[in-house]
PDB file of C-alpha atoms in Angstrom:
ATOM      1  CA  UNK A   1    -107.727  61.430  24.033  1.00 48.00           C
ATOM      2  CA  UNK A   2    -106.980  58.646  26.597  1.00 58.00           C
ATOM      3  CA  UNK A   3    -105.609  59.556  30.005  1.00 85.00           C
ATOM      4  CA  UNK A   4    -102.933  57.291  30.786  1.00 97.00           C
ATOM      5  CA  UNK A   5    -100.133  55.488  28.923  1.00 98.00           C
ATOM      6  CA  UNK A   6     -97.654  52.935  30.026  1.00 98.00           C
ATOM      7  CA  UNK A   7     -94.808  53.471  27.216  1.00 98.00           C
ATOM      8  CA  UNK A   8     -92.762  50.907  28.767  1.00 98.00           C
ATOM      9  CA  UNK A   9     -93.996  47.842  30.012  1.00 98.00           C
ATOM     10  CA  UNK A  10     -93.803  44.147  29.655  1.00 98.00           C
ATOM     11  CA  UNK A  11     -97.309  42.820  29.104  1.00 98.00           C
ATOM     12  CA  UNK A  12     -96.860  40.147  27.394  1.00 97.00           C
ATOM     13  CA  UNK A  13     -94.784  38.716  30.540  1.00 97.00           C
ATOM     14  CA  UNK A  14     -97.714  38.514  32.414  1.00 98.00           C
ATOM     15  CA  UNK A  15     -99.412  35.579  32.744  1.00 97.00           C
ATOM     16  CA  UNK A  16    -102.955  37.139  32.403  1.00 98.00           C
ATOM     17  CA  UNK A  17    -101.639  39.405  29.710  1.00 98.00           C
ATOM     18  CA  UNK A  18    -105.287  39.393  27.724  1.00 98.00           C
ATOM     19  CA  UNK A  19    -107.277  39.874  30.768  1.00 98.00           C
ATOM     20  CA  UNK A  20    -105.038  43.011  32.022  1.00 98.00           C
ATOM     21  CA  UNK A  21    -104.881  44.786  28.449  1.00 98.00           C
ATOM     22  CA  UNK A  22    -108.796  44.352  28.009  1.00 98.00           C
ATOM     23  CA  UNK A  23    -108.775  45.395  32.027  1.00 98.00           C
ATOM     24  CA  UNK A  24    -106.469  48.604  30.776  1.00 98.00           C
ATOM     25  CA  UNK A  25    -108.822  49.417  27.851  1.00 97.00           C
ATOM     26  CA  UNK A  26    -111.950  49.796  30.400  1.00 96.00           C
ATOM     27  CA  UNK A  27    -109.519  52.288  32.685  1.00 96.00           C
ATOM     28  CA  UNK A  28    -108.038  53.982  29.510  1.00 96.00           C
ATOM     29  CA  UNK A  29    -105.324  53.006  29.506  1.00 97.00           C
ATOM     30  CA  UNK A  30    -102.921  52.667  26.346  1.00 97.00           C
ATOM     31  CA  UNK A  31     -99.779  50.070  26.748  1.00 97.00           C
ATOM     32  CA  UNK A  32     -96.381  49.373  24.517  1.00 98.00           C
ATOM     33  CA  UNK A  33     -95.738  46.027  24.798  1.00 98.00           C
ATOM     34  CA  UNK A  34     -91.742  45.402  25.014  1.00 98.00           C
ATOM     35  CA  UNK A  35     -90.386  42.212  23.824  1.00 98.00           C
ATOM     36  CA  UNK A  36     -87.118  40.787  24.850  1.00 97.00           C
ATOM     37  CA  UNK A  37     -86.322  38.176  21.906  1.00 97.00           C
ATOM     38  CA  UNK A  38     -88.020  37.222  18.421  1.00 96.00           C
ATOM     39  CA  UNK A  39     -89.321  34.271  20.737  1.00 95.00           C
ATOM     40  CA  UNK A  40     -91.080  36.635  23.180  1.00 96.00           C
ATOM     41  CA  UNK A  41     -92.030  39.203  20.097  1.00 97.00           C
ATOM     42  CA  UNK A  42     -93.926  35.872  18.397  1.00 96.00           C
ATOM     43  CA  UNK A  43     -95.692  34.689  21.502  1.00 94.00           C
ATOM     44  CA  UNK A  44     -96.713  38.667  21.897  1.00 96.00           C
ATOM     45  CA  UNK A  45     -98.586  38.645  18.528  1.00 96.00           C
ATOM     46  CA  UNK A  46    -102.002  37.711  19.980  1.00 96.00           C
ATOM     47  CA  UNK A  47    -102.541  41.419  21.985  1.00 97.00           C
ATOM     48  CA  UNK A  48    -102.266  43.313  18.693  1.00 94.00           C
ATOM     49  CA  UNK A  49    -105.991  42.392  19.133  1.00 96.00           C
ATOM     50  CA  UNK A  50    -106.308  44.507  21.836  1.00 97.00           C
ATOM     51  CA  UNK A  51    -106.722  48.292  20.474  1.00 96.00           C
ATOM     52  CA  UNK A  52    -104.949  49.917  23.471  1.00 97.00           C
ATOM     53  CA  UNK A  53    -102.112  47.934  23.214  1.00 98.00           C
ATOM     54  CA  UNK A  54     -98.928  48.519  20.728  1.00 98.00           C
ATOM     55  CA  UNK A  55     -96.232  46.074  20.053  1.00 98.00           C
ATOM     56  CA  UNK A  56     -92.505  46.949  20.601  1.00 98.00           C
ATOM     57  CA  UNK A  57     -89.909  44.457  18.618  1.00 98.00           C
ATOM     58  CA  UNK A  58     -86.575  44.297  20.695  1.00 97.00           C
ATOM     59  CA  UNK A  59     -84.059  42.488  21.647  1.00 98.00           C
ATOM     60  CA  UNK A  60     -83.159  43.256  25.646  1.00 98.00           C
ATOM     61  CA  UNK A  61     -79.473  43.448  25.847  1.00 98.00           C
ATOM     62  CA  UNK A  62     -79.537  40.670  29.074  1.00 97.00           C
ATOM     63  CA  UNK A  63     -80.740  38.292  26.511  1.00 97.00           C
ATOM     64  CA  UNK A  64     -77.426  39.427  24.473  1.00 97.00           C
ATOM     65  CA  UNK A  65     -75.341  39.064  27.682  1.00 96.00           C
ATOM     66  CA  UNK A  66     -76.364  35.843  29.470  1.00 94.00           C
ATOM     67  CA  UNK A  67     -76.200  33.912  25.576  1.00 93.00           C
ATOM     68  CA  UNK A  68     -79.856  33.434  25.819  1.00 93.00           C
ATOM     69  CA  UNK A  69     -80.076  34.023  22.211  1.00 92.00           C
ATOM     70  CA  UNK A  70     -77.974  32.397  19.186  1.00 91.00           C
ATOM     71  CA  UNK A  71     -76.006  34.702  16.549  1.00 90.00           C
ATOM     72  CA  UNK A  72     -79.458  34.076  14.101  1.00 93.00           C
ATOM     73  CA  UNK A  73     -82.061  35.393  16.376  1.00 95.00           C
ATOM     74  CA  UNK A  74     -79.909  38.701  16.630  1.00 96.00           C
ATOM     75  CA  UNK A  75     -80.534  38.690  13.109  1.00 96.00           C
ATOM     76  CA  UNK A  76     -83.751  37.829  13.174  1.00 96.00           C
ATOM     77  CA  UNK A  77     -84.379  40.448  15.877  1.00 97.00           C
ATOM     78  CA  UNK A  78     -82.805  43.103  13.340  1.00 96.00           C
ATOM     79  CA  UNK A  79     -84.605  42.173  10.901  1.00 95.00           C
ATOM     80  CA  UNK A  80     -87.915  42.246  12.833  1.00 96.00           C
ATOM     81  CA  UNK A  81     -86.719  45.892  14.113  1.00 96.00           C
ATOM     82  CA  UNK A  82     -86.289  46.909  10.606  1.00 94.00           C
ATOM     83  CA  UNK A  83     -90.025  46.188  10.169  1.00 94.00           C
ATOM     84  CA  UNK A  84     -91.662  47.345  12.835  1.00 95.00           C
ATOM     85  CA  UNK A  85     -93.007  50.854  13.597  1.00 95.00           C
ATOM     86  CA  UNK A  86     -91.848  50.252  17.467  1.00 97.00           C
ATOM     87  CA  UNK A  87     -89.003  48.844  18.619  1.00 97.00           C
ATOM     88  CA  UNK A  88     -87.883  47.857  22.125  1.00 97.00           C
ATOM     89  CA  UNK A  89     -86.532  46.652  24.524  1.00 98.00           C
ATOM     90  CA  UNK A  90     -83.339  47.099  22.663  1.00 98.00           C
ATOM     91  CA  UNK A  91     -79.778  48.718  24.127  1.00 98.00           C
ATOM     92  CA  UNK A  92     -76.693  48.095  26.310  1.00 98.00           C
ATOM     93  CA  UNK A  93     -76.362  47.161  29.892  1.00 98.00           C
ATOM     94  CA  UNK A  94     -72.540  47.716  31.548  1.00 98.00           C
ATOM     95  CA  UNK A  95     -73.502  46.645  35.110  1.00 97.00           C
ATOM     96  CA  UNK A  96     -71.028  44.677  36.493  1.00 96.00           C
ATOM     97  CA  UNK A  97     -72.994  41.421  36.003  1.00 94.00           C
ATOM     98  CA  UNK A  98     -72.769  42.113  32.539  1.00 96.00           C
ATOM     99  CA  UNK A  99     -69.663  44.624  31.469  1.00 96.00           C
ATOM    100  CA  UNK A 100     -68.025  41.203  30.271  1.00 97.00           C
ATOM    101  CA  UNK A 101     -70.133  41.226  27.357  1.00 97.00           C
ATOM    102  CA  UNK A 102     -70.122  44.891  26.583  1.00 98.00           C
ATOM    103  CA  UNK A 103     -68.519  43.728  23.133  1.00 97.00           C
ATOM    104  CA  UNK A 104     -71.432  41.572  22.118  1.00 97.00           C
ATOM    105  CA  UNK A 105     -74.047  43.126  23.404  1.00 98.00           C
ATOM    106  CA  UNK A 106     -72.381  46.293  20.929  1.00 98.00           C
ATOM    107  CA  UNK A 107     -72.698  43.833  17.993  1.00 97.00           C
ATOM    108  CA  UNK A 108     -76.013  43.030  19.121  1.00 97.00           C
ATOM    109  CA  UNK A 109     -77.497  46.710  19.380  1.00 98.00           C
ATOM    110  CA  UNK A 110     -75.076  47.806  16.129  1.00 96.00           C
ATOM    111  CA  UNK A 111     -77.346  45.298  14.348  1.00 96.00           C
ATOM    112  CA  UNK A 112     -80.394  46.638  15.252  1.00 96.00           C
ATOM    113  CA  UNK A 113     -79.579  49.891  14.476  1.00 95.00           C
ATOM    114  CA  UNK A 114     -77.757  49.904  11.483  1.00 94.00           C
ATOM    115  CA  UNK A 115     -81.275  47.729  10.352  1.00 93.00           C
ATOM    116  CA  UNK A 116     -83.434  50.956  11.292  1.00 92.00           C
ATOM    117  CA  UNK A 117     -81.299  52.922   9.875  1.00 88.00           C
ATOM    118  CA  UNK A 118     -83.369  53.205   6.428  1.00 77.00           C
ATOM    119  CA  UNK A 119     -86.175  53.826   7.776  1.00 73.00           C
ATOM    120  CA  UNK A 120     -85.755  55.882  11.040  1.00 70.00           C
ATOM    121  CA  UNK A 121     -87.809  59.110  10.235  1.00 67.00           C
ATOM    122  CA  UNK A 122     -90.931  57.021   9.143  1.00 76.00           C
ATOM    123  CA  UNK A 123     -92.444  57.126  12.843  1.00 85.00           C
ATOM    124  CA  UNK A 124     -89.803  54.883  14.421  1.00 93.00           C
ATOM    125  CA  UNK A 125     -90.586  54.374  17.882  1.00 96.00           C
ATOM    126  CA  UNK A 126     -87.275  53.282  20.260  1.00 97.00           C
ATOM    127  CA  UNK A 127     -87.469  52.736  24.088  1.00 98.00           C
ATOM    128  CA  UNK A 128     -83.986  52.193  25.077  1.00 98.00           C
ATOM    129  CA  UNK A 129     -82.204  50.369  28.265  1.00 98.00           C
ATOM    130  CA  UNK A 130     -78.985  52.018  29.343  1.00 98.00           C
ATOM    131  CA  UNK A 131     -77.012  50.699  32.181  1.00 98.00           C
ATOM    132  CA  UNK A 132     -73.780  52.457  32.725  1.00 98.00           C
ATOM    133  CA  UNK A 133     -73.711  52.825  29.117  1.00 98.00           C
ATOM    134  CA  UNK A 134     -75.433  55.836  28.240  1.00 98.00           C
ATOM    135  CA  UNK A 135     -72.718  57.026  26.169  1.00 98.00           C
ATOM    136  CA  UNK A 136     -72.020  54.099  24.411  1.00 98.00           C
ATOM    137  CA  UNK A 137     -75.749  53.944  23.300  1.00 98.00           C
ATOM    138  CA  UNK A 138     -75.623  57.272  21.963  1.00 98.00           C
ATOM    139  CA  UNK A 139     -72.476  57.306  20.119  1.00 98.00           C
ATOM    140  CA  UNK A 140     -74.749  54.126  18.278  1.00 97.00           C
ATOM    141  CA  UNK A 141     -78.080  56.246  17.739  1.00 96.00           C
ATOM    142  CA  UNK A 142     -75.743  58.986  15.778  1.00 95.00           C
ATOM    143  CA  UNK A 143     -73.707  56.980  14.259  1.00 95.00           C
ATOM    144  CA  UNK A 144     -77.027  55.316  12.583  1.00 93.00           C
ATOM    145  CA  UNK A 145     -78.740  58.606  12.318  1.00 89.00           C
ATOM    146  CA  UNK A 146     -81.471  57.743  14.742  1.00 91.00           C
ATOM    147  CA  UNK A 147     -80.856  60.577  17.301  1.00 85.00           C
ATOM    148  CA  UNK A 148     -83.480  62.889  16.323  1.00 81.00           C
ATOM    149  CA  UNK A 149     -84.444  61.336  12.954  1.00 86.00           C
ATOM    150  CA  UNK A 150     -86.490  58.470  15.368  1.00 93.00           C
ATOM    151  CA  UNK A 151     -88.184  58.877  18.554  1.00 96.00           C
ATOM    152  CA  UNK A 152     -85.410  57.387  20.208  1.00 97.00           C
ATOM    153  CA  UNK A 153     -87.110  57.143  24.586  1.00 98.00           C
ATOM    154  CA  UNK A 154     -84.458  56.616  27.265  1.00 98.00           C
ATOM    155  CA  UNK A 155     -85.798  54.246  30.040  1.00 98.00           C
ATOM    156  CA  UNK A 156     -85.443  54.529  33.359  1.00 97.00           C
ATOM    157  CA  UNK A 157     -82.694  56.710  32.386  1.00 98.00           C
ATOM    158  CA  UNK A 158     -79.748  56.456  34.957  1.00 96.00           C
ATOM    159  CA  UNK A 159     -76.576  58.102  33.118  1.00 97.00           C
ATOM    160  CA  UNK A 160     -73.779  60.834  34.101  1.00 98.00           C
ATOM    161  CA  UNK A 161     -75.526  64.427  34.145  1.00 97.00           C
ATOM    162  CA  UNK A 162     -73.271  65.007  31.196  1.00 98.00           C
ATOM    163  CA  UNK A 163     -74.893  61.956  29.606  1.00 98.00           C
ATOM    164  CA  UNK A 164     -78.753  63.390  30.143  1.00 98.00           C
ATOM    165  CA  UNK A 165     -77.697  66.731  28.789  1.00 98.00           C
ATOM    166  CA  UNK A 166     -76.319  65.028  25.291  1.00 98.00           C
ATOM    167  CA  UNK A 167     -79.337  62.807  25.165  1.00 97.00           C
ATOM    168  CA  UNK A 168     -81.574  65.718  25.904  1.00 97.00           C
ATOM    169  CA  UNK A 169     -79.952  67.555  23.190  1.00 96.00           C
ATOM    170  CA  UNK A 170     -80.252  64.709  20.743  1.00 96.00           C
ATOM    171  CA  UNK A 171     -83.901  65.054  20.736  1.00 96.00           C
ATOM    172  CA  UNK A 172     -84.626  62.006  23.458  1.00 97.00           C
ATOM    173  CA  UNK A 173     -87.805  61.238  25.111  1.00 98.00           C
ATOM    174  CA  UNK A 174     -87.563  59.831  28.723  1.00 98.00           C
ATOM    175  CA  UNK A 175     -89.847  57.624  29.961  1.00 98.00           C
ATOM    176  CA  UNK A 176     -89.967  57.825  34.323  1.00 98.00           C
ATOM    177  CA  UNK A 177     -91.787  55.516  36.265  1.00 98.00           C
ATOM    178  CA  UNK A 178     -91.581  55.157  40.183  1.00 98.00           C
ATOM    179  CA  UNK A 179     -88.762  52.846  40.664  1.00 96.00           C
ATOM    180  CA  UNK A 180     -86.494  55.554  38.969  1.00 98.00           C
ATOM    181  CA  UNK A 181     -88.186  58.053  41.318  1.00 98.00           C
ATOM    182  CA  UNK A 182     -87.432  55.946  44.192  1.00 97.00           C
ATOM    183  CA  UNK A 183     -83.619  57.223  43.637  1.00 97.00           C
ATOM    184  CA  UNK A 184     -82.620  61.173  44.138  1.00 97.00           C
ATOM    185  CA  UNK A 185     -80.606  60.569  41.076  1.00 97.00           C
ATOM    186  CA  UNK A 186     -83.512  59.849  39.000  1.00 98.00           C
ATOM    187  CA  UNK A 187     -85.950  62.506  40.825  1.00 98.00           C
ATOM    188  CA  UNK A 188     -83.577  65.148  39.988  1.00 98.00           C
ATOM    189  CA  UNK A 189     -83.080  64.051  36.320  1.00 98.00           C
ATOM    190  CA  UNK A 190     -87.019  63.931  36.350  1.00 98.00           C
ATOM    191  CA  UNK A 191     -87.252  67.538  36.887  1.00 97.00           C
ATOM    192  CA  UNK A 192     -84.509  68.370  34.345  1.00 97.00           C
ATOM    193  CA  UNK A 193     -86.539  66.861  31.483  1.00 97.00           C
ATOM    194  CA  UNK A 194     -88.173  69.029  28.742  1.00 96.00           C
ATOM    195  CA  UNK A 195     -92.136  68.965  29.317  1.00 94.00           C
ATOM    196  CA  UNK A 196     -92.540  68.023  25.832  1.00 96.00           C
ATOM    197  CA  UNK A 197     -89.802  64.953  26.116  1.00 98.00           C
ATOM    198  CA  UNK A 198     -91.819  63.113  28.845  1.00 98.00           C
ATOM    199  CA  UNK A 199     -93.427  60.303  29.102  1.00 98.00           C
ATOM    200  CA  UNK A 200     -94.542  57.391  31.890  1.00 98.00           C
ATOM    201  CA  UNK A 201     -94.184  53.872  32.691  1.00 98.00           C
ATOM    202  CA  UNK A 202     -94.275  50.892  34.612  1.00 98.00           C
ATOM    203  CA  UNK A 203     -91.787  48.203  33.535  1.00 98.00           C
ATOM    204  CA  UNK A 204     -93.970  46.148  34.927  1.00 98.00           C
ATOM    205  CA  UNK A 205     -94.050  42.952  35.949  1.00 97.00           C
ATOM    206  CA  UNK A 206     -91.283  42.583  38.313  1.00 91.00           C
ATOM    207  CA  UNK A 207     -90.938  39.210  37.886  1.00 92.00           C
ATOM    208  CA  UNK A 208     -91.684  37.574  34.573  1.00 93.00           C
ATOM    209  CA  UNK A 209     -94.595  34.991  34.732  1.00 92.00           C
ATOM    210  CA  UNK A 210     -96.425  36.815  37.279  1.00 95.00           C
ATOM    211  CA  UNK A 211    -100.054  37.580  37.262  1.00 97.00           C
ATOM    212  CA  UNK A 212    -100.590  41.560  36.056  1.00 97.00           C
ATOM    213  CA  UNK A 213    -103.630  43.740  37.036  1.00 98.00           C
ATOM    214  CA  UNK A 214    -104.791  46.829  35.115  1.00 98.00           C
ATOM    215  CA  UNK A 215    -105.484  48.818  38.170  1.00 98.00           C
ATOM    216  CA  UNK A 216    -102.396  48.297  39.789  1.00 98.00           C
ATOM    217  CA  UNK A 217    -100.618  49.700  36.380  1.00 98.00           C
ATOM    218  CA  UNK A 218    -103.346  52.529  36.846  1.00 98.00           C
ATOM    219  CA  UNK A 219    -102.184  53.240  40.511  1.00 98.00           C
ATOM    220  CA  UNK A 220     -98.622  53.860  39.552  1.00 98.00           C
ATOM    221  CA  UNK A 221     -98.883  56.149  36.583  1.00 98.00           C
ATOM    222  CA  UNK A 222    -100.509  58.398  38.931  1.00 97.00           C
ATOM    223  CA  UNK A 223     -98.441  58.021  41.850  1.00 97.00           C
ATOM    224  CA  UNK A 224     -95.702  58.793  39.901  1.00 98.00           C
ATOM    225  CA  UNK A 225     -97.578  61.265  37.810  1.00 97.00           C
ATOM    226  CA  UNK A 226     -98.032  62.961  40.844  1.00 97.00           C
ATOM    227  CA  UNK A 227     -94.831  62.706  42.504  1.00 98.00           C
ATOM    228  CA  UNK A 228     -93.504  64.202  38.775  1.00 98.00           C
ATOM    229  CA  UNK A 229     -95.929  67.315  39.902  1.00 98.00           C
ATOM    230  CA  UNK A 230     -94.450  68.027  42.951  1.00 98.00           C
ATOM    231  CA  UNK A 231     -90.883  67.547  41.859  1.00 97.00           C
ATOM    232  CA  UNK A 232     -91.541  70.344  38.633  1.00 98.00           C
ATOM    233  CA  UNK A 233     -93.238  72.502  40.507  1.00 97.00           C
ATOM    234  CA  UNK A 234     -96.269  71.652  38.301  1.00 97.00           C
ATOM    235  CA  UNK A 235    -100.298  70.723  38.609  1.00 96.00           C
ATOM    236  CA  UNK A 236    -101.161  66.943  38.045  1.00 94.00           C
ATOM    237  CA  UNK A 237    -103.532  67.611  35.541  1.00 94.00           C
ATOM    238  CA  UNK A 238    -102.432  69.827  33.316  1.00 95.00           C
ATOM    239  CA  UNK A 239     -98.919  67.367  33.271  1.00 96.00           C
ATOM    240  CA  UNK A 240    -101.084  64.166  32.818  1.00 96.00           C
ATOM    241  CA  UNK A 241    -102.817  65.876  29.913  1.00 96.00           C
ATOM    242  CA  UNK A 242     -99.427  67.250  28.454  1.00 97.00           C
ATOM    243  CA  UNK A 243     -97.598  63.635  28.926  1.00 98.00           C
ATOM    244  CA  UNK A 244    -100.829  62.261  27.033  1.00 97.00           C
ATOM    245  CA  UNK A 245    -100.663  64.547  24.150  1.00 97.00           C
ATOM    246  CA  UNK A 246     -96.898  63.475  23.477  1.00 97.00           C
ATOM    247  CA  UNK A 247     -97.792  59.733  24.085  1.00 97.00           C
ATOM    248  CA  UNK A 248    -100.488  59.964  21.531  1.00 96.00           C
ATOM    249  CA  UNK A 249     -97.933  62.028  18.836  1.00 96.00           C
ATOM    250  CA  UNK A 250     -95.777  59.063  19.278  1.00 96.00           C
ATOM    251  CA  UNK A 251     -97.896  56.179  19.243  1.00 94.00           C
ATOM    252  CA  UNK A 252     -99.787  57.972  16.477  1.00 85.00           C
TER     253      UNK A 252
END
């Protein structure tokens, strides 16, 4: 069993994306690569070579918001979601940037899900951006039965406590890394997560284009792996070996 997994990351944003995965493999480390358009999914084809490395189909609801993407690559992205074990980044974002598109970026994520609807208890994989629009995203997953027929994984999860208690019920993963940590919001919804619902991650880069390094992704699993610890009350180990187990179910 590998230690670590990054179930939530953008690897393929890096500009030294083959030399951090192969970096990654020597650490064991495992990585889902999340796309944010077909064109990003396409150019992301090359790491399937890399063994420790899965890639996520999406379609990252900024994209959807700031018209970066034409009504036939939503289709396209559908369609590629539809045949693809993983899928991600895919969702809604309300923020106030982007609550002016809340209606297409609805369309958007509809899409997606009503493609993966056929198919969602083969193994389906989902990691799932929700800004201000937890809700809204759920309401979607059931409608398209993907709420416990998929492994549907809330990202840096930042809903209403209302809105973590449906998704928790629903069957949800979460996947924490440090920057949702850094807020008392997230550290408390960190501790309120099932043991068997959680995962890690980096969403790293933090800017696009930038150069990537395997130990720095190493570093912040287990900073945050151990700030998860202290929050639950819990041993490092035994968590890191318990968040591994799930990571491997999922990425079977």
């Amino acid at each position: 069993m590998q230690r670590l997994f990054d179930m939530h990351c953008h690897l393929s944003a890096m500009a030294n994306a083959d030399e951090v995965a192969l970096d990654a493999a020597r650490l064991g480390i495992s990585l889902i690569n999340m796309s944010v358009s077909p064109a990003d999914a396409r150019a992301a084809e090359r790491l399937a070579a890399h063994g420790n490395v899965r890639l996520a189909r999406g379609l990252h609801p900024w994209w959807v918001a700031d018209g970066a993407v034409e009504l036939d690559e939503i289709e396209l992205a559908a369609d590629a979601c539809a045949a693809s074990r993983f899928v991600g980044e895919v969702g809604l974002d309300f923020s106030r940037a982007r609550e002016k598109s809340a209606e297409a970026q609805i369309e958007a994520f509809e899409k997606i899900a009503r493609a993966c609807e056929a198919r969602a208890a083969e193994g389906r994989v989902l990691s799932i951006h929700a800004v201000r629009s937890a809700g809204s995203v759920l309401d979607i997953l059931e409608a398209h039965g993907m709420a416990g027929g998929a492994a549907c994984i809330m990202h840096w999860f930042s809903g209403t406590s209302d809105e973590l208690a449906r998704a928790r019920d629903l069957g949800c993963y979460f996947s924490v890394g440090d920057r949702m940590l850094a807020t008392r919001r997230g550290r408390e919804y960190a501790r309120q997560v099932p043991a068997d619902r959680l995962l890690l991650e980096t969403d790293a880069p933090t800017s696009f284009g930038e150069d990537g390094a395997a130990g720095e992704i190493e570093a912040r699993l287990l900073a945050t792996a151990a700030a998860l610890a202290d929050l639950r009350g819990e041993e490092r180990e035994p968590l890191l070996d318990r968040m591994a187990r799930t990571s491997e179910e999922l990425l079977g």
